[in-house]
Short mmCIF file of C-alpha atoms and ligand atoms in Angstrom, two decimals:
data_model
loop_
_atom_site.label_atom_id
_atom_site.label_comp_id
_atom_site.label_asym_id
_atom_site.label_seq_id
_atom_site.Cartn_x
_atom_site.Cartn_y
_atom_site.Cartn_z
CA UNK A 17 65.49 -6.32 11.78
CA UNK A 18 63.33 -8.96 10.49
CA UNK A 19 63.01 -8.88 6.93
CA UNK A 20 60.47 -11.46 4.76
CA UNK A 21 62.05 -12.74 1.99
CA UNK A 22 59.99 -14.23 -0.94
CA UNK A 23 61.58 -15.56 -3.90
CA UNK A 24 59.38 -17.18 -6.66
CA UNK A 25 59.72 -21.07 -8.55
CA UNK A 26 61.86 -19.27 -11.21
CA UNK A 27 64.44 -18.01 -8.76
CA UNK A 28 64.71 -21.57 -7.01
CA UNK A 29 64.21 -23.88 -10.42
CA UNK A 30 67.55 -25.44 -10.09
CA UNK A 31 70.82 -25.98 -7.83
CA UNK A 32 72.76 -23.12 -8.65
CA UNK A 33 70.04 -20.89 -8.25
CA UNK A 34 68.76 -22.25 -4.92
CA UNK A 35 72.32 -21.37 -3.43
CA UNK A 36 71.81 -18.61 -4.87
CA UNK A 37 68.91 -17.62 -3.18
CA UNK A 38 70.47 -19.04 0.13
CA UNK A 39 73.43 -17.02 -0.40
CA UNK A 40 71.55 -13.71 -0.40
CA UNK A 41 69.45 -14.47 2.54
CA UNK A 42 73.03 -15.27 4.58
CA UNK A 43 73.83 -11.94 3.55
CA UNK A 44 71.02 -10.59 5.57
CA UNK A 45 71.47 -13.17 8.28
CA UNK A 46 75.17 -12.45 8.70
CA UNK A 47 74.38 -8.78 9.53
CA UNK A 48 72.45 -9.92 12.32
CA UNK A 49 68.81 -9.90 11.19
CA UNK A 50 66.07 -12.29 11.58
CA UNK A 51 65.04 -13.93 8.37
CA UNK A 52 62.05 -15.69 7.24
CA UNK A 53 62.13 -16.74 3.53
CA UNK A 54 58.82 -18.35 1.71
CA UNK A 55 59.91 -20.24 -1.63
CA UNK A 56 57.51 -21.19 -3.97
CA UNK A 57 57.99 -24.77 -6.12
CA UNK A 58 60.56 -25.60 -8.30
CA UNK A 59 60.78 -23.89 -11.56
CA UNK A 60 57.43 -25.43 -13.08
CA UNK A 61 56.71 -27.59 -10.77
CA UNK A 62 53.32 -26.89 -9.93
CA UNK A 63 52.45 -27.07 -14.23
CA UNK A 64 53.98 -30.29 -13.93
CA UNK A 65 51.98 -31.29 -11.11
CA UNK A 66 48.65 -30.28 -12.68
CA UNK A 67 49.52 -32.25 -15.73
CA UNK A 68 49.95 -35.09 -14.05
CA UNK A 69 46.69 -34.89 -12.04
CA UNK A 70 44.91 -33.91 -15.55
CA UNK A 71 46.20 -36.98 -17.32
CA UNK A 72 45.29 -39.47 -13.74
CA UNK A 73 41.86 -37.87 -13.83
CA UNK A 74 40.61 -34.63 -15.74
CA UNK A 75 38.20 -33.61 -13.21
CA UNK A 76 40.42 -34.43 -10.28
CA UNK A 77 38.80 -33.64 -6.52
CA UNK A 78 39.83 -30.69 -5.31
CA UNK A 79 40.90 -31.29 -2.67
CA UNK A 80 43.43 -34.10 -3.72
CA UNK A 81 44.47 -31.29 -6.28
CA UNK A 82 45.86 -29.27 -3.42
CA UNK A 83 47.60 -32.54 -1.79
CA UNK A 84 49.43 -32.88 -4.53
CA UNK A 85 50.09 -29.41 -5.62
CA UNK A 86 51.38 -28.70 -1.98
CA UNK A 87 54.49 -31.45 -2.06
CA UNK A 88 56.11 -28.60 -4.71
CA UNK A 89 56.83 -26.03 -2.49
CA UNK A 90 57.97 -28.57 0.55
CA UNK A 91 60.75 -29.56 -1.89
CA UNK A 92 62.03 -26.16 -2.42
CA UNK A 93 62.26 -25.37 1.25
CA UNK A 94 63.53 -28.47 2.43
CA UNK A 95 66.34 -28.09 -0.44
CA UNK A 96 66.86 -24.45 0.71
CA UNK A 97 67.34 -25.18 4.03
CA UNK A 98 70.14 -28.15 3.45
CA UNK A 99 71.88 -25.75 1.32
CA UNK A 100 72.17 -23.48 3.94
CA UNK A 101 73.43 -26.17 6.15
CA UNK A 102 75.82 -26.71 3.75
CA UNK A 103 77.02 -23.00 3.83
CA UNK A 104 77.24 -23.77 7.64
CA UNK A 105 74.52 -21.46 8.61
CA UNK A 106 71.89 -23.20 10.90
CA UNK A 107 68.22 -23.36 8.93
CA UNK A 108 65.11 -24.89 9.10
CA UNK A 109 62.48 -25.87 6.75
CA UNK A 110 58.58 -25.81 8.22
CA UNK A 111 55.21 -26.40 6.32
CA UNK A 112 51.71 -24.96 6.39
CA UNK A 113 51.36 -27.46 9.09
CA UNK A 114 54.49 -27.34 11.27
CA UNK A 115 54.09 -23.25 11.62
CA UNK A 116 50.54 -23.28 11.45
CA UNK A 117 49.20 -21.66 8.95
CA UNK A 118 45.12 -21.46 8.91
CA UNK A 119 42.91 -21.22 6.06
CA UNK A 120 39.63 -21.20 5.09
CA UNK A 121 38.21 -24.22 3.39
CA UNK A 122 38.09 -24.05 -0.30
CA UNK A 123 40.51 -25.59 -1.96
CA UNK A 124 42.45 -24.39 -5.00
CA UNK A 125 41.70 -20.58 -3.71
CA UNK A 126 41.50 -20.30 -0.21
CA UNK A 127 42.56 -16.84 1.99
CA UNK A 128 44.61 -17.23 4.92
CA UNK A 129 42.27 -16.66 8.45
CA UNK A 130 45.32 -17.00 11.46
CA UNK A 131 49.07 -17.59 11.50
CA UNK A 132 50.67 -19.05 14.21
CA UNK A 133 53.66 -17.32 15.33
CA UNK A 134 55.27 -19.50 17.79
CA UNK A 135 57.39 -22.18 16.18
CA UNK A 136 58.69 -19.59 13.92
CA UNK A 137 59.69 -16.87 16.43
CA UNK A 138 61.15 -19.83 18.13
CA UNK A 139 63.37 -20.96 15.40
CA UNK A 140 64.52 -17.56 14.68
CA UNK A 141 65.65 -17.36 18.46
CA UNK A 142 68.07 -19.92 17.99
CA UNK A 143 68.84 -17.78 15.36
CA UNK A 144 68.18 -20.10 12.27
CA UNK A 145 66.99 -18.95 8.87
CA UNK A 146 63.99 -20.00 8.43
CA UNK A 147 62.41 -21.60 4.85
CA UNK A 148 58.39 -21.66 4.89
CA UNK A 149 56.55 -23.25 2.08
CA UNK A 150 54.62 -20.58 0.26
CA UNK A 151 51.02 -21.12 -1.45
CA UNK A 152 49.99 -23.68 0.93
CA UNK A 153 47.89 -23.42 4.32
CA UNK A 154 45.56 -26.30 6.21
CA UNK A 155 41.78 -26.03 6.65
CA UNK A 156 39.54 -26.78 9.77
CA UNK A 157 39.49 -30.04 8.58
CA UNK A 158 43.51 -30.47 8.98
CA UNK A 159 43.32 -30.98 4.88
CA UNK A 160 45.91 -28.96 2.90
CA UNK A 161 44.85 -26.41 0.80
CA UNK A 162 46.58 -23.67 -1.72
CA UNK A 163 45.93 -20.45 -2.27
CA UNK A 164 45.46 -19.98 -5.85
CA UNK A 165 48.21 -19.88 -8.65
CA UNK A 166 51.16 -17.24 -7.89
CA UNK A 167 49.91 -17.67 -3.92
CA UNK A 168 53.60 -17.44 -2.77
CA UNK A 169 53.87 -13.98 -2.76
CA UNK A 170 50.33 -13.66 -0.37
CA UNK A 171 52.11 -16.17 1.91
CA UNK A 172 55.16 -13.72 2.46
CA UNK A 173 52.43 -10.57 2.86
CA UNK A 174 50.28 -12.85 5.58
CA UNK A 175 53.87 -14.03 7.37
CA UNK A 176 55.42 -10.26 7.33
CA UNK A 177 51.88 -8.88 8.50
CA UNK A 178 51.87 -11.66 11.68
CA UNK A 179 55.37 -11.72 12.60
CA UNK A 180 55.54 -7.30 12.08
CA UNK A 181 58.35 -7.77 9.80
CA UNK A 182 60.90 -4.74 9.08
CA UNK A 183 60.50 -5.12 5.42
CA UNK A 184 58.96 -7.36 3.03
CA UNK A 185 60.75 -8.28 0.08
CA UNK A 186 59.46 -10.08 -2.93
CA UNK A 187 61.83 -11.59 -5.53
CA UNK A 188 61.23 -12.66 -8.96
CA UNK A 189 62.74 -12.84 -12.77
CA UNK A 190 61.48 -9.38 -13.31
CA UNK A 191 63.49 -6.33 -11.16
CA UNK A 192 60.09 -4.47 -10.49
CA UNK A 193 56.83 -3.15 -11.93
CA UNK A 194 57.10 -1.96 -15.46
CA UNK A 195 54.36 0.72 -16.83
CA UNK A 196 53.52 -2.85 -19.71
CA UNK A 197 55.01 -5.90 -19.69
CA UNK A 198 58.59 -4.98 -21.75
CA UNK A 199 58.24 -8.35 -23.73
CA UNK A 200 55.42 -6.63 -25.78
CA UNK A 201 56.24 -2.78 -25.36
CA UNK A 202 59.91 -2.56 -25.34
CA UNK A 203 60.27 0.86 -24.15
CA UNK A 204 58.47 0.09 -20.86
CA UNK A 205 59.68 1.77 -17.97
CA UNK A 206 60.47 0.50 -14.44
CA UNK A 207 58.31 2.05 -12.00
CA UNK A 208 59.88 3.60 -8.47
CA UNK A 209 56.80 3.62 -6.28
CA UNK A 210 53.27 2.48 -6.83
CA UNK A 211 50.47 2.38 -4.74
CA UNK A 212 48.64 -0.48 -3.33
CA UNK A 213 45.37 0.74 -5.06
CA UNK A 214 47.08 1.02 -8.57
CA UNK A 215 49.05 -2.54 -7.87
CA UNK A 216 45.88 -4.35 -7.06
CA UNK A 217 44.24 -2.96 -10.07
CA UNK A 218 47.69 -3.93 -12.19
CA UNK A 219 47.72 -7.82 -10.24
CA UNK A 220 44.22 -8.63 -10.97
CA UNK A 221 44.37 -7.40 -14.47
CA UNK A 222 47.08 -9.78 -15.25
CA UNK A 223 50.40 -8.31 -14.60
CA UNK A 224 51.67 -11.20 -13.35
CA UNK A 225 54.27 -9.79 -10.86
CA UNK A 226 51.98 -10.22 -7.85
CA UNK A 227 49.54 -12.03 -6.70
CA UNK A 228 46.57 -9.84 -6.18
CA UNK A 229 45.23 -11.29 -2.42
CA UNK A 230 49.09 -10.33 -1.18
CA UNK A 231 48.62 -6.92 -2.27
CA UNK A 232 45.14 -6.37 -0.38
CA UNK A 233 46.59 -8.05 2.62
CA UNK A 234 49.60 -5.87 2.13
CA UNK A 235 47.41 -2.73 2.32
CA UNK A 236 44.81 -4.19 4.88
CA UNK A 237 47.97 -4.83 7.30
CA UNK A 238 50.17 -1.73 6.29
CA UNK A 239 53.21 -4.08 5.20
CA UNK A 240 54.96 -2.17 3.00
CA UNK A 241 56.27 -4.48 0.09
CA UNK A 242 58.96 -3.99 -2.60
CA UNK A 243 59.66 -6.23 -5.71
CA UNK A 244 63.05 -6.99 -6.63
CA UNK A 245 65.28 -9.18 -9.02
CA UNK A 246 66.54 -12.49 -7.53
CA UNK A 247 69.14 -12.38 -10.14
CA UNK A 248 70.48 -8.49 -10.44
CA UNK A 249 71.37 -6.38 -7.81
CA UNK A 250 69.17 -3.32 -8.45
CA UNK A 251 66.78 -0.98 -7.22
CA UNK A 252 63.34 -2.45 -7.28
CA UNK A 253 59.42 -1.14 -7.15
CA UNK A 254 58.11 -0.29 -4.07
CA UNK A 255 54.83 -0.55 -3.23
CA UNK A 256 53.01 1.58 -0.63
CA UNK A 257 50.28 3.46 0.54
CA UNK A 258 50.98 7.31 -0.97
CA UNK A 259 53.87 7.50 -3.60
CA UNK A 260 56.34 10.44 -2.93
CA UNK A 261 56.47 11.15 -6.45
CA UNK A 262 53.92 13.39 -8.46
CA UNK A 263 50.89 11.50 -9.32
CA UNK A 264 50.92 10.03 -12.60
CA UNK A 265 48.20 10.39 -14.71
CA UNK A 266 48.64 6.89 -16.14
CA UNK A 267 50.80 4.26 -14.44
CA UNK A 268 49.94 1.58 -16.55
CA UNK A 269 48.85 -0.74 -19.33
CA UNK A 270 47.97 -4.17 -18.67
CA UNK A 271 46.39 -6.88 -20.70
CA UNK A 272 44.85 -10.32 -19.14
CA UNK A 273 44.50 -13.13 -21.90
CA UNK A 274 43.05 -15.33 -19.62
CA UNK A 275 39.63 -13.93 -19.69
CA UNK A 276 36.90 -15.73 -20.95
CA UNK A 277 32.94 -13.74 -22.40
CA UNK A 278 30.06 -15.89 -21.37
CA UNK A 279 26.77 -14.46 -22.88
CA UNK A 280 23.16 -15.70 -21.60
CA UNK A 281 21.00 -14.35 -23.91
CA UNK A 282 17.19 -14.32 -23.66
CA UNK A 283 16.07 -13.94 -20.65
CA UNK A 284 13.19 -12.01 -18.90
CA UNK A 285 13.77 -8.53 -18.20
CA UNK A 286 12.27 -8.40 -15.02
CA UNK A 287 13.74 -7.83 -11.30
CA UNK A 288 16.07 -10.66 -10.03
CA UNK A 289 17.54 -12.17 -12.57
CA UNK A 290 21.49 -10.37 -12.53
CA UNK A 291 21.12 -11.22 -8.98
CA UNK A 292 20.37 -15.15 -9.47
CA UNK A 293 23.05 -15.20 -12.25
CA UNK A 294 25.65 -13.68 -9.83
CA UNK A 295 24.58 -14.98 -7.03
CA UNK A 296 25.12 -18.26 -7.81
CA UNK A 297 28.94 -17.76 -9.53
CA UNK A 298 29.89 -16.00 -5.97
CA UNK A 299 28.70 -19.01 -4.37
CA UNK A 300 31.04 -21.34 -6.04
CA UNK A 301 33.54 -18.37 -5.86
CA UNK A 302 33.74 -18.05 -9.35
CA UNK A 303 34.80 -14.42 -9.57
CA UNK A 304 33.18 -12.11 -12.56
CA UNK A 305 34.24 -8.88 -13.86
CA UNK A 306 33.43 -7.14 -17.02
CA UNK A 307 29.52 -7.03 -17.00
CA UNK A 308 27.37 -5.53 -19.47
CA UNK A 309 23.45 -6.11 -20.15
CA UNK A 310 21.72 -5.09 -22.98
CA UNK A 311 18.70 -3.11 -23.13
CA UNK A 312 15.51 -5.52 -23.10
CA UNK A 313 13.57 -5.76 -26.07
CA UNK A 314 10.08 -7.48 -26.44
CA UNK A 315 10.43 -9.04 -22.70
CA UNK A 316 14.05 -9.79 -22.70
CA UNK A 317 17.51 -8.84 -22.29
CA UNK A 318 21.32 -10.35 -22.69
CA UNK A 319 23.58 -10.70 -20.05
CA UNK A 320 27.19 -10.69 -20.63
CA UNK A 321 29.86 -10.81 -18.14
CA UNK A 322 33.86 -11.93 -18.23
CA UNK A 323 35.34 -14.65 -16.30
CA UNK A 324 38.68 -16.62 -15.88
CA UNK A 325 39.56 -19.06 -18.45
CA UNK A 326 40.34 -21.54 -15.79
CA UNK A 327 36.74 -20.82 -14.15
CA UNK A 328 34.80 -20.87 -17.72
CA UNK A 329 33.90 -24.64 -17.29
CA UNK A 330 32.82 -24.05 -14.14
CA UNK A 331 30.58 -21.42 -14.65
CA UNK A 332 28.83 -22.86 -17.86
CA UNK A 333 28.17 -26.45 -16.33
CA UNK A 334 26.58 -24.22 -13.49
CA UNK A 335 24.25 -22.02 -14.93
CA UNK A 336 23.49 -24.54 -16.99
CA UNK A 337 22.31 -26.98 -14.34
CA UNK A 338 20.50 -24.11 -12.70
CA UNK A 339 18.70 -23.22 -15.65
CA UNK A 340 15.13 -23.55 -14.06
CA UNK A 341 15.91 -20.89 -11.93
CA UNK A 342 17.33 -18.46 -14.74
CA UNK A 343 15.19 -19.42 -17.83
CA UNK A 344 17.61 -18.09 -20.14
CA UNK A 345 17.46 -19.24 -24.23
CA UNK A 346 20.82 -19.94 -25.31
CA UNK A 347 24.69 -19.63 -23.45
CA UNK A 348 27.28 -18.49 -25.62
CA UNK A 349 31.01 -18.50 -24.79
CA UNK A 350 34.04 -16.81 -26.16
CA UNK A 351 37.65 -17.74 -24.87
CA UNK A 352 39.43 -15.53 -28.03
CA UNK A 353 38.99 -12.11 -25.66
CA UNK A 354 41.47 -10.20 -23.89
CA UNK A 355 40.99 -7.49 -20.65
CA UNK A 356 43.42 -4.58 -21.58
CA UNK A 357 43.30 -2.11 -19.24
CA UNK A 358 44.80 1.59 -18.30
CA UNK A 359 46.01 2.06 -14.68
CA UNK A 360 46.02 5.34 -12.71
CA UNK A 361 45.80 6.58 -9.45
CA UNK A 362 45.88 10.49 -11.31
CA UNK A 363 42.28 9.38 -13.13
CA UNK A 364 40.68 10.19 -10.26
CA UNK A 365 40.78 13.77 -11.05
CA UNK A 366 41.26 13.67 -14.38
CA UNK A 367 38.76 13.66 -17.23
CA UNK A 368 39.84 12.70 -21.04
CA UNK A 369 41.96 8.84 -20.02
CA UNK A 370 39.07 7.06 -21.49
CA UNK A 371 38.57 8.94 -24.92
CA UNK A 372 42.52 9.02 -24.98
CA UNK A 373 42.47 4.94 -24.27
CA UNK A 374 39.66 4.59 -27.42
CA UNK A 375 41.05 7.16 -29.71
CA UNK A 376 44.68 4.78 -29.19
CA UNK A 377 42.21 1.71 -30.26
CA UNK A 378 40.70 3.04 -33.04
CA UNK A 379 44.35 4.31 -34.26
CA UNK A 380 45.05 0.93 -34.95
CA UNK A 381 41.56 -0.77 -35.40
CA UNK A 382 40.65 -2.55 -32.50
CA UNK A 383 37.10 -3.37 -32.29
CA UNK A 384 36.14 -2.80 -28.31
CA UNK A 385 33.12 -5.09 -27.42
CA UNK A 386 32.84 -4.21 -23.71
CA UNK A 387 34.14 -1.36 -21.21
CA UNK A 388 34.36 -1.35 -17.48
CA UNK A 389 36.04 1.47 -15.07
CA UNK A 390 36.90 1.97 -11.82
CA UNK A 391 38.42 5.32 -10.09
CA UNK A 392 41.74 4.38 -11.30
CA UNK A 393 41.02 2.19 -14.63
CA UNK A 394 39.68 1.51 -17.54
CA UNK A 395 39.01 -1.72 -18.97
CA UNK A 396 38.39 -2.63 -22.46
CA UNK A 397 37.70 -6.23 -23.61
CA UNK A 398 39.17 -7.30 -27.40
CA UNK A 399 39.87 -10.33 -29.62
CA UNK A 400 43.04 -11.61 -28.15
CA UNK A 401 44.95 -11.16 -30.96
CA UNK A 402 44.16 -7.44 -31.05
CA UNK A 403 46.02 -7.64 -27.26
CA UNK A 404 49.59 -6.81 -27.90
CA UNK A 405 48.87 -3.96 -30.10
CA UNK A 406 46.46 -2.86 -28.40
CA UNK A 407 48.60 -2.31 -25.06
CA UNK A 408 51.31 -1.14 -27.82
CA UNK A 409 49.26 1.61 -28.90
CA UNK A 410 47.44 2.47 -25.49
CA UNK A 411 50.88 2.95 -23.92
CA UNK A 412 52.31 5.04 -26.53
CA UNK A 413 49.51 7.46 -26.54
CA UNK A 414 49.64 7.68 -22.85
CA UNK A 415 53.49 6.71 -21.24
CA UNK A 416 55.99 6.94 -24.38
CA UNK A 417 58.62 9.59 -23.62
CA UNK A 418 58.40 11.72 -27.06
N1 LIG B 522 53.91 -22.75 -7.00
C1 LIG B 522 52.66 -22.04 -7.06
C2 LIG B 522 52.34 -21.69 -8.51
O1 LIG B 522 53.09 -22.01 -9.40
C3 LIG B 522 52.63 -20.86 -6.17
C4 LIG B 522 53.58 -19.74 -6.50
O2 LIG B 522 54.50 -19.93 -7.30
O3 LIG B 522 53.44 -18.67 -5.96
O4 LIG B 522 51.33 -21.11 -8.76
MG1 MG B 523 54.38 -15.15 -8.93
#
């Protein structure tokens, strides 16, 4: 077998927990399989590593962002892979370089285009384990570049997917998918299955098990991936195309506090203007979701959409400089919001989730200032502080057991 094994910065952030890791991928070794293992950086490395680059420079180049940001995870393997020498098991540690790894150009977020196979198939012949650096790949231009924050676990999809691994396994400080994170709803329950559709939904809404890109790949490729606890020994979520299991209504609650409301009001309601907004946020790859326009009064209307906090800068300075081409009266921003959302691939057939979702909001007072659905969600977007009890109360009404 050859079996992908990803283990994230909190599962490698110190000695004890790098053998650890190295012990449980001898395990596999020892019973004869190949293994490829992708580490990300160092506990919090790569936090570490942005505050430094903040304090050198606050609007650092991008590009010398991800030269930095990409020493973190050649540490980890290169410490991986003498620890595993030191267990007397033969390993090797390779970079986005040495395997190659291709991307495409952007830096900061950029989407794997071709793996190389060779050097890795090669070191597994001479049957070493071998330690790739997650979250990194090179461009056309040779430079470096990373794949976005939490980019690890889209490394291990993108390896498993070229090499055909057996299984994929993803390891982390949480043992699996929970129906809301447990920190805020304590009876949360560990899911057994969930699909790819209702994980992609749940990783870009902000559960923060998986990186979203490495669950489309995962689908896109058919690599069938399961999550698991680097530190406990039990059964973890697996995540797949059709789930044995009955369809649950709700699988679900998620809430993303790193969402940002920009509002352009005032400008002309005529034909073109969503499209020049949009337009040019996808060019810089600034990624929207929550949209909402108002109706247009006396000429003109309001445009209000949802962003990242870490893109909210971005997106200002730019319609701002393009404001010739937009004409709008006056931005407004709002970082205090929150995305909480319900999850479901049973929705799809099933009327009643959304007035159950609003009728849990109102139960405990939470103003909801924009919707958004898809086949299998809703999305509401709240004051952050509403958050917590909000996914408290959405949950209850829709997952508690009594
Ligand atoms: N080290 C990177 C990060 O902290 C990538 C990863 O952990 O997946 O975002
Ligand atoms: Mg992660």
């Amino acid at each position: 077998m050859l079996i992908v094994k990803k283990f994230g910065g909190s599962s490698v952030a110190d000695k004890d927990r790098i053998y650890n890791v190295v012990e449980r991928c001898i395990e596999d070794y020892e019973k004869g399989n190949d293994v490829v293992v992708v580490l990300s950086a160092m506990g919090k490395t790569t936090d570490g590593l942005l505050a430094q680059a903040a304090d050198m420079n606050p609007d650092a180049p991008k590009r010398e962002l991800d030269m930095l940001l990409a020493t973190g995870e050649q540490v980890s393997v290169a410490m991986a892979a003498m620890a595993c020498s030191a267990k007397g098991v033969p390993a090797i540690s390779l970079n986005a370089f040495q395997v190659a790894m291709h991307t495409t150009s952007t830096y900061g977020n950029s989407r794997f285009k071709r793996i190389d196979t060779e050097r890795i198939r090669h070191e597994l012949d001479s049957r070493k384990i071998v330690f790739v650096t997650g979250f990194q790949g090179i461009n056309k231009y040779d430079d470096l570049t990373t794949l976005g924050r939490g980019g690890s676990d889209t490394t291990a999809v993108a390896l498993a997917a070229a090499l055909r691994a057996d299984a994929c396994e993803i390891y982390t400080d949480v043992d699996g998918v929970y129906t809301a994170d447990p920190r805020v709803v304590p009876d949360a329950k560990k899911l057994k299955e969930i699909t790819y559709d209702e994980m992609l939904e749940m990783a870009t809404l902000g559960a923060k098990v998986l990186h979203n890109r490495s669950v489309e790949l995962a689908k896109k490729y058919g690599v069938q991936l399961v999550v698991l606890s680097s530190f406990d020994k039990v059964e973890g979520t697996v995540v797949k195309e059709v789930t044995k299991l009955e369809q649950m209504l709700v699988s679900g609650v998620t809430a993303d506090k790193n969402a940002a409301r920009i509002a352009i009001m005032g400008v002309a309601d005529e034909p073109g203007i969503a499209f020049r907004v949009f337009d040019l946020l996808a060019a810089k790859n600034i990624n929207v979701d929550v949209i909402l326009q108002s109706i247009g009064r006396d000429g003109t209307k309001d445009i209000s959409f949802t962003v990242n906090t870490t893109d909210l800068k971005d997106a200002v300075r730019l319609l701002e400089e393009n404001n010739d081409k937009i004409n709008c009266q006056e931005i407004l921003t709002d970082e205090n919001v929150a995305k909480v959302s319900v999850v479901g691939a049973g929705m799809q057939s099933n009327t009643g989730v959304a007035a159950g979702m609003f009728e849990a909001l109102y139960g405990v007072g939470v103003n909801i200032r924009m919707i958004s659905t898809s086949e299998i969600r809703i999305t509401v977007l709240i004051d952050e502080a509403d958050a917590d009890k909000a996914v408290r109360a959405v949950h209850d009404k829709f997952l508690s057991e009594d």
